[in-house]
Amino acid sequence: MVETSRVLAFDVGLHFIRYSLFEDGKQGLPGTIPTPVDSTESFYRALADVVKSQDGPIDGVAVSFPGFVDTARQRAVTAGPLPLLYRHAIGDELNNYLDEPLPVWLENDANCAAIAEKRSGNAKKLQDFVLIAIDTGIGGAMFVDGRIHRGRDWRAGEFGMMMINYDTGGFSNLHDYASMSKLKQMYADEFDVPEESVVPSSLFRRLDEPDVRAVVERWADYLAVGIFNIVAATDPECVLLGGAISREVTLLPLVREALGRIPNWKDFRTPVKRCRHSGNAGLIGAYHAFMDEVTNANEA
């Protein structure tokens, strides 16, 4: 593969936008700016300022983005927690704020994480796998026959929308039961503390406390039900768990124990692993998506 010389990648989140310059395929040091949420103009100007601050010319911009992304039209159908960017052509509009137009590739953030794992992570040798991103919500992505599977309406992998507890939860979905937001709420309710004071990652280091472990195990049971349903529907070679919480070494044992409590899990026994990339997954995946969809397509 011929590498383009300089691609600037962005990973857009609710509170922060991370960015990093890839030169000849090698990632530079990441930087971070706050995510502007007051107007689209502020958002584009913030990205454009980062582009203009780079030493030397840029050959393209890659963007890992929340929500449903129509990659054919390079348009944000939705934008996750950033409603001001719904239905915007991010690349075209960004170019209005640059001194010279640049090729831009926009891709869903969970898809970027899966692309990163396929190219240089724990899915390099896999053709069919799913990635479950555990954060304030539950995201997901799928590789089928060695290619990212986006779905007819760019919604494939929306595992967080699965309803898993209808009898008692009605139309509540996996977001409402297995996200980090839910774990915070469960702990706050159990111990009668303010929800904003709870740091979910810290709970995984307190599992020797029986009351804390009971809360985390109850949360893990819901996540395991979601994993089981995904595996039953897609029969992947592997399930990868991503998101910042995947860095906690106690997560996998908890999830595997929870899966073991599901009687029919023995019929699948699909490997469940952590992602290799976590904080940089969006940046790495966005870069490779740009290379595959823009640079290599142009060369072809």
CSV table of C-alpha atoms in Angstrom, one decimal:
chain,number,residue,atom,x,y,z
A,1,MET,CA,0.0,0.0,0.0
A,2,VAL,CA,1.2,3.4,-0.9
A,3,GLU,CA,0.8,5.7,2.2
A,4,THR,CA,-0.3,9.3,1.7
A,5,SER,CA,2.3,11.5,3.4
A,6,ARG,CA,0.3,13.6,5.9
A,7,VAL,CA,-3.3,12.9,7.1
A,8,LEU,CA,-4.8,14.7,10.1
A,9,ALA,CA,-7.2,12.5,12.1
A,10,PHE,CA,-9.9,13.8,14.4
A,11,ASP,CA,-11.9,11.7,17.0
A,12,VAL,CA,-15.0,13.7,17.9
A,13,GLY,CA,-16.6,13.2,21.4
A,14,LEU,CA,-19.2,15.0,23.5
A,15,HIS,CA,-16.7,16.8,25.7
A,16,PHE,CA,-13.4,16.7,23.8
A,17,ILE,CA,-12.0,16.3,20.2
A,18,ARG,CA,-8.8,14.4,20.0
A,19,TYR,CA,-6.5,14.8,17.0
A,20,SER,CA,-3.3,13.4,15.7
A,21,LEU,CA,-1.2,13.7,12.5
A,22,PHE,CA,-0.2,10.5,10.6
A,23,GLU,CA,3.0,10.9,8.6
A,24,ASP,CA,3.7,8.0,6.2
A,25,GLY,CA,1.5,5.8,8.3
A,26,LYS,CA,3.1,6.7,11.7
A,27,GLN,CA,1.0,8.4,14.3
A,28,GLY,CA,2.2,11.6,16.0
A,29,LEU,CA,1.5,12.7,19.5
A,30,PRO,CA,-2.3,13.2,20.0
A,31,GLY,CA,-3.7,16.6,21.1
A,32,THR,CA,-7.0,17.6,22.6
A,33,ILE,CA,-9.4,20.5,22.3
A,34,PRO,CA,-12.8,21.0,23.9
A,35,THR,CA,-15.8,20.1,21.7
A,36,PRO,CA,-17.6,23.4,20.8
A,37,VAL,CA,-21.4,22.8,21.3
A,38,ASP,CA,-22.7,26.4,20.9
A,39,SER,CA,-22.8,26.5,17.1
A,40,THR,CA,-21.8,24.7,14.0
A,41,GLU,CA,-19.5,27.6,13.1
A,42,SER,CA,-17.6,27.2,16.4
A,43,PHE,CA,-17.2,23.5,15.7
A,44,TYR,CA,-15.8,23.9,12.2
A,45,ARG,CA,-13.6,26.8,13.2
A,46,ALA,CA,-12.1,24.7,16.0
A,47,LEU,CA,-11.2,21.9,13.5
A,48,ALA,CA,-10.0,24.3,10.9
A,49,ASP,CA,-7.7,26.0,13.5
A,50,VAL,CA,-6.1,22.6,14.2
A,51,VAL,CA,-5.6,22.0,10.5
A,52,LYS,CA,-4.0,25.4,10.0
A,53,SER,CA,-1.7,25.0,13.0
A,54,GLN,CA,0.1,22.0,11.5
A,55,ASP,CA,3.6,22.5,10.2
A,56,GLY,CA,3.6,21.9,6.5
A,57,PRO,CA,0.8,20.9,4.1
A,58,ILE,CA,-1.9,18.4,4.9
A,59,ASP,CA,-3.0,15.8,2.4
A,60,GLY,CA,-6.3,15.0,3.9
A,61,VAL,CA,-8.6,14.9,7.0
A,62,ALA,CA,-10.1,11.8,8.6
A,63,VAL,CA,-12.9,12.1,11.1
A,64,SER,CA,-14.2,9.6,13.6
A,65,PHE,CA,-17.7,10.8,14.4
A,66,PRO,CA,-20.6,9.8,16.7
A,67,GLY,CA,-24.0,8.7,15.3
A,68,PHE,CA,-25.2,7.3,12.0
A,69,VAL,CA,-22.9,8.3,9.2
A,70,ASP,CA,-23.9,8.0,5.5
A,71,THR,CA,-20.5,7.3,4.1
A,72,ALA,CA,-21.7,7.4,0.5
A,73,ARG,CA,-22.8,11.0,0.9
A,74,GLN,CA,-20.3,11.8,3.6
A,75,ARG,CA,-23.1,13.1,5.8
A,76,ALA,CA,-24.0,12.9,9.4
A,77,VAL,CA,-27.5,11.4,9.5
A,78,THR,CA,-27.4,11.8,13.3
A,79,ALA,CA,-24.5,12.9,15.5
A,80,GLY,CA,-25.0,11.1,18.8
A,81,PRO,CA,-24.9,13.6,21.6
A,82,LEU,CA,-24.2,16.6,19.3
A,83,PRO,CA,-27.6,17.5,17.9
A,84,LEU,CA,-26.4,20.7,16.3
A,85,LEU,CA,-24.5,18.6,13.7
A,86,TYR,CA,-27.4,16.3,12.7
A,87,ARG,CA,-27.9,16.1,8.9
A,88,HIS,CA,-24.7,18.0,8.1
A,89,ALA,CA,-22.2,17.3,5.4
A,90,ILE,CA,-19.3,17.5,7.7
A,91,GLY,CA,-16.5,17.4,5.2
A,92,ASP,CA,-18.0,19.8,2.7
A,93,GLU,CA,-18.8,22.3,5.5
A,94,LEU,CA,-15.4,22.0,7.1
A,95,ASN,CA,-13.8,22.9,3.8
A,96,ASN,CA,-15.6,26.2,3.9
A,97,TYR,CA,-13.4,27.2,6.8
A,98,LEU,CA,-10.1,26.0,5.3
A,99,ASP,CA,-7.7,28.1,3.2
A,100,GLU,CA,-7.7,25.4,0.6
A,101,PRO,CA,-10.1,22.4,0.2
A,102,LEU,CA,-8.9,19.0,1.4
A,103,PRO,CA,-10.2,15.5,0.9
A,104,VAL,CA,-12.2,14.5,4.0
A,105,TRP,CA,-13.5,11.1,5.1
A,106,LEU,CA,-16.1,10.8,7.8
A,107,GLU,CA,-16.8,7.5,9.5
A,108,ASN,CA,-18.8,6.3,12.5
A,109,ASP,CA,-16.7,6.2,15.7
A,110,ALA,CA,-17.5,2.6,16.6
A,111,ASN,CA,-16.7,1.5,13.0
A,112,CYS,CA,-13.4,3.4,13.3
A,113,ALA,CA,-12.6,1.4,16.4
A,114,ALA,CA,-13.3,-1.9,14.6
A,115,ILE,CA,-11.2,-0.8,11.6
A,116,ALA,CA,-8.3,-0.1,14.0
A,117,GLU,CA,-8.6,-3.5,15.5
A,118,LYS,CA,-8.8,-5.2,12.1
A,119,ARG,CA,-5.7,-3.3,10.8
A,120,SER,CA,-3.4,-3.4,13.8
A,121,GLY,CA,-5.2,-4.8,16.8
A,122,ASN,CA,-6.8,-8.0,18.1
A,123,ALA,CA,-8.8,-8.7,15.0
A,124,LYS,CA,-5.9,-8.8,12.4
A,125,LYS,CA,-6.5,-12.4,11.6
A,126,LEU,CA,-10.3,-12.4,11.8
A,127,GLN,CA,-12.9,-12.1,9.0
A,128,ASP,CA,-16.0,-12.0,11.1
A,129,PHE,CA,-16.1,-10.2,14.5
A,130,VAL,CA,-18.1,-7.7,16.5
A,131,LEU,CA,-16.9,-4.8,18.7
A,132,ILE,CA,-19.0,-3.6,21.6
A,133,ALA,CA,-18.0,-0.1,22.8
A,134,ILE,CA,-18.9,0.4,26.5
A,135,ASP,CA,-19.1,4.1,27.4
A,136,THR,CA,-21.8,6.5,28.5
A,137,GLY,CA,-23.9,4.5,26.0
A,138,ILE,CA,-23.3,1.2,24.2
A,139,GLY,CA,-21.9,1.4,20.7
A,140,GLY,CA,-21.0,-1.3,18.3
A,141,ALA,CA,-19.6,-2.4,14.9
A,142,MET,CA,-19.4,-5.5,12.8
A,143,PHE,CA,-16.9,-7.0,10.3
A,144,VAL,CA,-18.5,-9.5,7.9
A,145,ASP,CA,-16.3,-11.4,5.4
A,146,GLY,CA,-13.4,-9.1,6.2
A,147,ARG,CA,-15.3,-5.9,5.5
A,148,ILE,CA,-17.0,-3.3,7.8
A,149,HIS,CA,-20.7,-3.9,7.7
A,150,ARG,CA,-22.6,-0.6,7.8
A,151,GLY,CA,-26.1,-1.7,6.9
A,152,ARG,CA,-28.7,-0.4,4.5
A,153,ASP,CA,-29.3,2.8,6.4
A,154,TRP,CA,-25.8,3.0,8.1
A,155,ARG,CA,-27.2,1.6,11.4
A,156,ALA,CA,-25.6,-1.8,11.6
A,157,GLY,CA,-24.0,-2.5,15.0
A,158,GLU,CA,-26.4,-0.4,17.0
A,159,PHE,CA,-26.3,-2.9,19.8
A,160,GLY,CA,-27.3,-0.4,22.4
A,161,MET,CA,-30.8,-0.3,20.9
A,162,MET,CA,-31.6,-3.9,21.7
A,163,MET,CA,-34.4,-4.4,24.2
A,164,ILE,CA,-33.4,-7.0,26.7
A,165,ASN,CA,-35.7,-6.9,29.7
A,166,TYR,CA,-39.2,-6.2,28.4
A,167,ASP,CA,-41.2,-7.7,31.2
A,168,THR,CA,-39.9,-5.3,33.8
A,169,GLY,CA,-38.2,-2.6,31.7
A,170,GLY,CA,-40.6,-2.2,28.8
A,171,PHE,CA,-38.9,-0.6,25.8
A,172,SER,CA,-35.8,0.2,27.8
A,173,ASN,CA,-32.7,-0.9,25.8
A,174,LEU,CA,-29.1,-2.0,26.4
A,175,HIS,CA,-28.0,1.6,26.8
A,176,ASP,CA,-30.3,1.7,29.8
A,177,TYR,CA,-28.9,-1.4,31.5
A,178,ALA,CA,-25.3,-1.9,30.5
A,179,SER,CA,-23.7,1.5,29.9
A,180,MET,CA,-21.3,3.3,32.2
A,181,SER,CA,-24.1,5.7,32.9
A,182,LYS,CA,-26.2,2.9,34.2
A,183,LEU,CA,-23.4,1.5,36.4
A,184,LYS,CA,-23.0,5.0,38.0
A,185,GLN,CA,-26.7,5.1,38.6
A,186,MET,CA,-26.8,1.6,40.1
A,187,TYR,CA,-24.0,2.4,42.6
A,188,ALA,CA,-25.4,5.8,43.5
A,189,ASP,CA,-28.8,4.2,44.2
A,190,GLU,CA,-27.3,1.4,46.3
A,191,PHE,CA,-25.1,3.6,48.4
A,192,ASP,CA,-27.2,6.8,48.4
A,193,VAL,CA,-24.5,9.0,47.0
A,194,PRO,CA,-24.7,11.7,44.3
A,195,GLU,CA,-24.4,10.1,40.9
A,196,GLU,CA,-22.0,12.7,39.7
A,197,SER,CA,-19.5,11.6,42.4
A,198,VAL,CA,-19.2,8.1,41.1
A,199,VAL,CA,-16.3,7.1,38.9
A,200,PRO,CA,-17.2,3.8,37.3
A,201,SER,CA,-13.7,2.6,36.6
A,202,SER,CA,-12.8,2.9,40.3
A,203,LEU,CA,-15.5,0.3,41.1
A,204,PHE,CA,-13.6,-2.4,39.2
A,205,ARG,CA,-10.7,-1.9,41.7
A,206,ARG,CA,-13.0,-2.4,44.7
A,207,LEU,CA,-14.3,-5.9,43.9
A,208,ASP,CA,-13.0,-7.2,47.2
A,209,GLU,CA,-15.8,-5.2,48.8
A,210,PRO,CA,-18.8,-7.5,48.7
A,211,ASP,CA,-21.4,-4.8,48.3
A,212,VAL,CA,-19.5,-3.1,45.5
A,213,ARG,CA,-18.9,-6.5,43.8
A,214,ALA,CA,-22.7,-7.2,43.9
A,215,VAL,CA,-23.5,-4.0,42.1
A,216,VAL,CA,-20.9,-4.5,39.4
A,217,GLU,CA,-21.9,-8.2,38.9
A,218,ARG,CA,-25.5,-7.2,38.5
A,219,TRP,CA,-24.4,-4.7,35.8
A,220,ALA,CA,-22.2,-7.3,34.2
A,221,ASP,CA,-25.1,-9.7,33.9
A,222,TYR,CA,-27.0,-7.3,31.7
A,223,LEU,CA,-23.9,-6.8,29.6
A,224,ALA,CA,-23.6,-10.5,29.3
A,225,VAL,CA,-27.2,-10.9,28.1
A,226,GLY,CA,-26.5,-8.3,25.4
A,227,ILE,CA,-23.3,-10.1,24.3
A,228,PHE,CA,-25.2,-13.4,24.2
A,229,ASN,CA,-27.9,-12.0,22.0
A,230,ILE,CA,-25.4,-10.5,19.6
A,231,VAL,CA,-23.5,-13.8,19.4
A,232,ALA,CA,-26.7,-15.7,18.9
A,233,ALA,CA,-27.7,-13.4,16.0
A,234,THR,CA,-24.3,-13.0,14.2
A,235,ASP,CA,-22.1,-16.1,15.2
A,236,PRO,CA,-18.8,-14.1,15.1
A,237,GLU,CA,-15.3,-15.5,15.4
A,238,CYS,CA,-14.8,-13.1,18.4
A,239,VAL,CA,-16.4,-10.4,20.5
A,240,LEU,CA,-14.1,-7.4,21.3
A,241,LEU,CA,-14.9,-5.1,24.2
A,242,GLY,CA,-13.9,-1.5,23.7
A,243,GLY,CA,-14.3,1.9,25.4
A,244,ALA,CA,-12.2,3.3,28.2
A,245,ILE,CA,-13.5,0.8,30.7
A,246,SER,CA,-12.0,-2.1,28.7
A,247,ARG,CA,-8.6,-1.1,30.1
A,248,GLU,CA,-9.7,-2.3,33.5
A,249,VAL,CA,-8.1,-5.8,33.9
A,250,THR,CA,-11.0,-7.1,36.0
A,251,LEU,CA,-13.6,-6.4,33.3
A,252,LEU,CA,-13.1,-9.5,31.2
A,253,PRO,CA,-13.1,-12.0,34.1
A,254,LEU,CA,-16.4,-10.4,35.3
A,255,VAL,CA,-18.0,-10.6,31.9
A,256,ARG,CA,-16.8,-14.2,31.3
A,257,GLU,CA,-18.3,-15.2,34.7
A,258,ALA,CA,-21.5,-13.5,33.8
A,259,LEU,CA,-21.7,-15.3,30.5
A,260,GLY,CA,-21.0,-18.6,32.3
A,261,ARG,CA,-24.2,-18.0,34.3
A,262,ILE,CA,-26.2,-18.1,31.0
A,263,PRO,CA,-27.1,-21.8,30.5
A,264,ASN,CA,-27.0,-21.7,26.7
A,265,TRP,CA,-23.7,-19.9,26.5
A,266,LYS,CA,-22.0,-23.4,26.4
A,267,ASP,CA,-23.5,-23.8,22.9
A,268,PHE,CA,-21.4,-20.9,21.6
A,269,ARG,CA,-18.3,-20.2,23.8
A,270,THR,CA,-17.3,-17.5,21.4
A,271,PRO,CA,-14.0,-15.8,22.5
A,272,VAL,CA,-14.5,-12.5,24.3
A,273,LYS,CA,-11.5,-10.3,24.4
A,274,ARG,CA,-10.5,-6.7,25.1
A,275,CYS,CA,-9.6,-4.3,22.2
A,276,ARG,CA,-5.9,-3.7,21.8
A,277,HIS,CA,-6.6,0.0,21.0
A,278,SER,CA,-8.6,2.1,23.4
A,279,GLY,CA,-7.9,5.8,23.6
A,280,ASN,CA,-6.4,5.9,20.1
A,281,ALA,CA,-8.8,3.6,18.4
A,282,GLY,CA,-10.9,6.3,16.8
A,283,LEU,CA,-7.8,8.1,15.4
A,284,ILE,CA,-6.2,5.0,14.1
A,285,GLY,CA,-9.4,3.7,12.5
A,286,ALA,CA,-10.2,7.1,10.9
A,287,TYR,CA,-6.8,7.2,9.4
A,288,HIS,CA,-7.1,3.7,7.9
A,289,ALA,CA,-10.6,4.5,6.6
A,290,PHE,CA,-9.3,7.6,4.9
A,291,MET,CA,-6.5,5.5,3.3
A,292,ASP,CA,-8.9,2.8,2.1
A,293,GLU,CA,-11.7,5.0,0.9
A,294,VAL,CA,-9.9,8.0,-0.4
A,295,THR,CA,-6.3,7.5,-1.2
A,296,ASN,CA,-6.4,4.0,-2.5
A,297,ALA,CA,-9.6,4.6,-4.3
A,298,ASN,CA,-8.0,7.6,-6.1
A,299,GLU,CA,-5.0,5.5,-7.0
A,300,ALA,CA,-7.2,2.8,-8.4
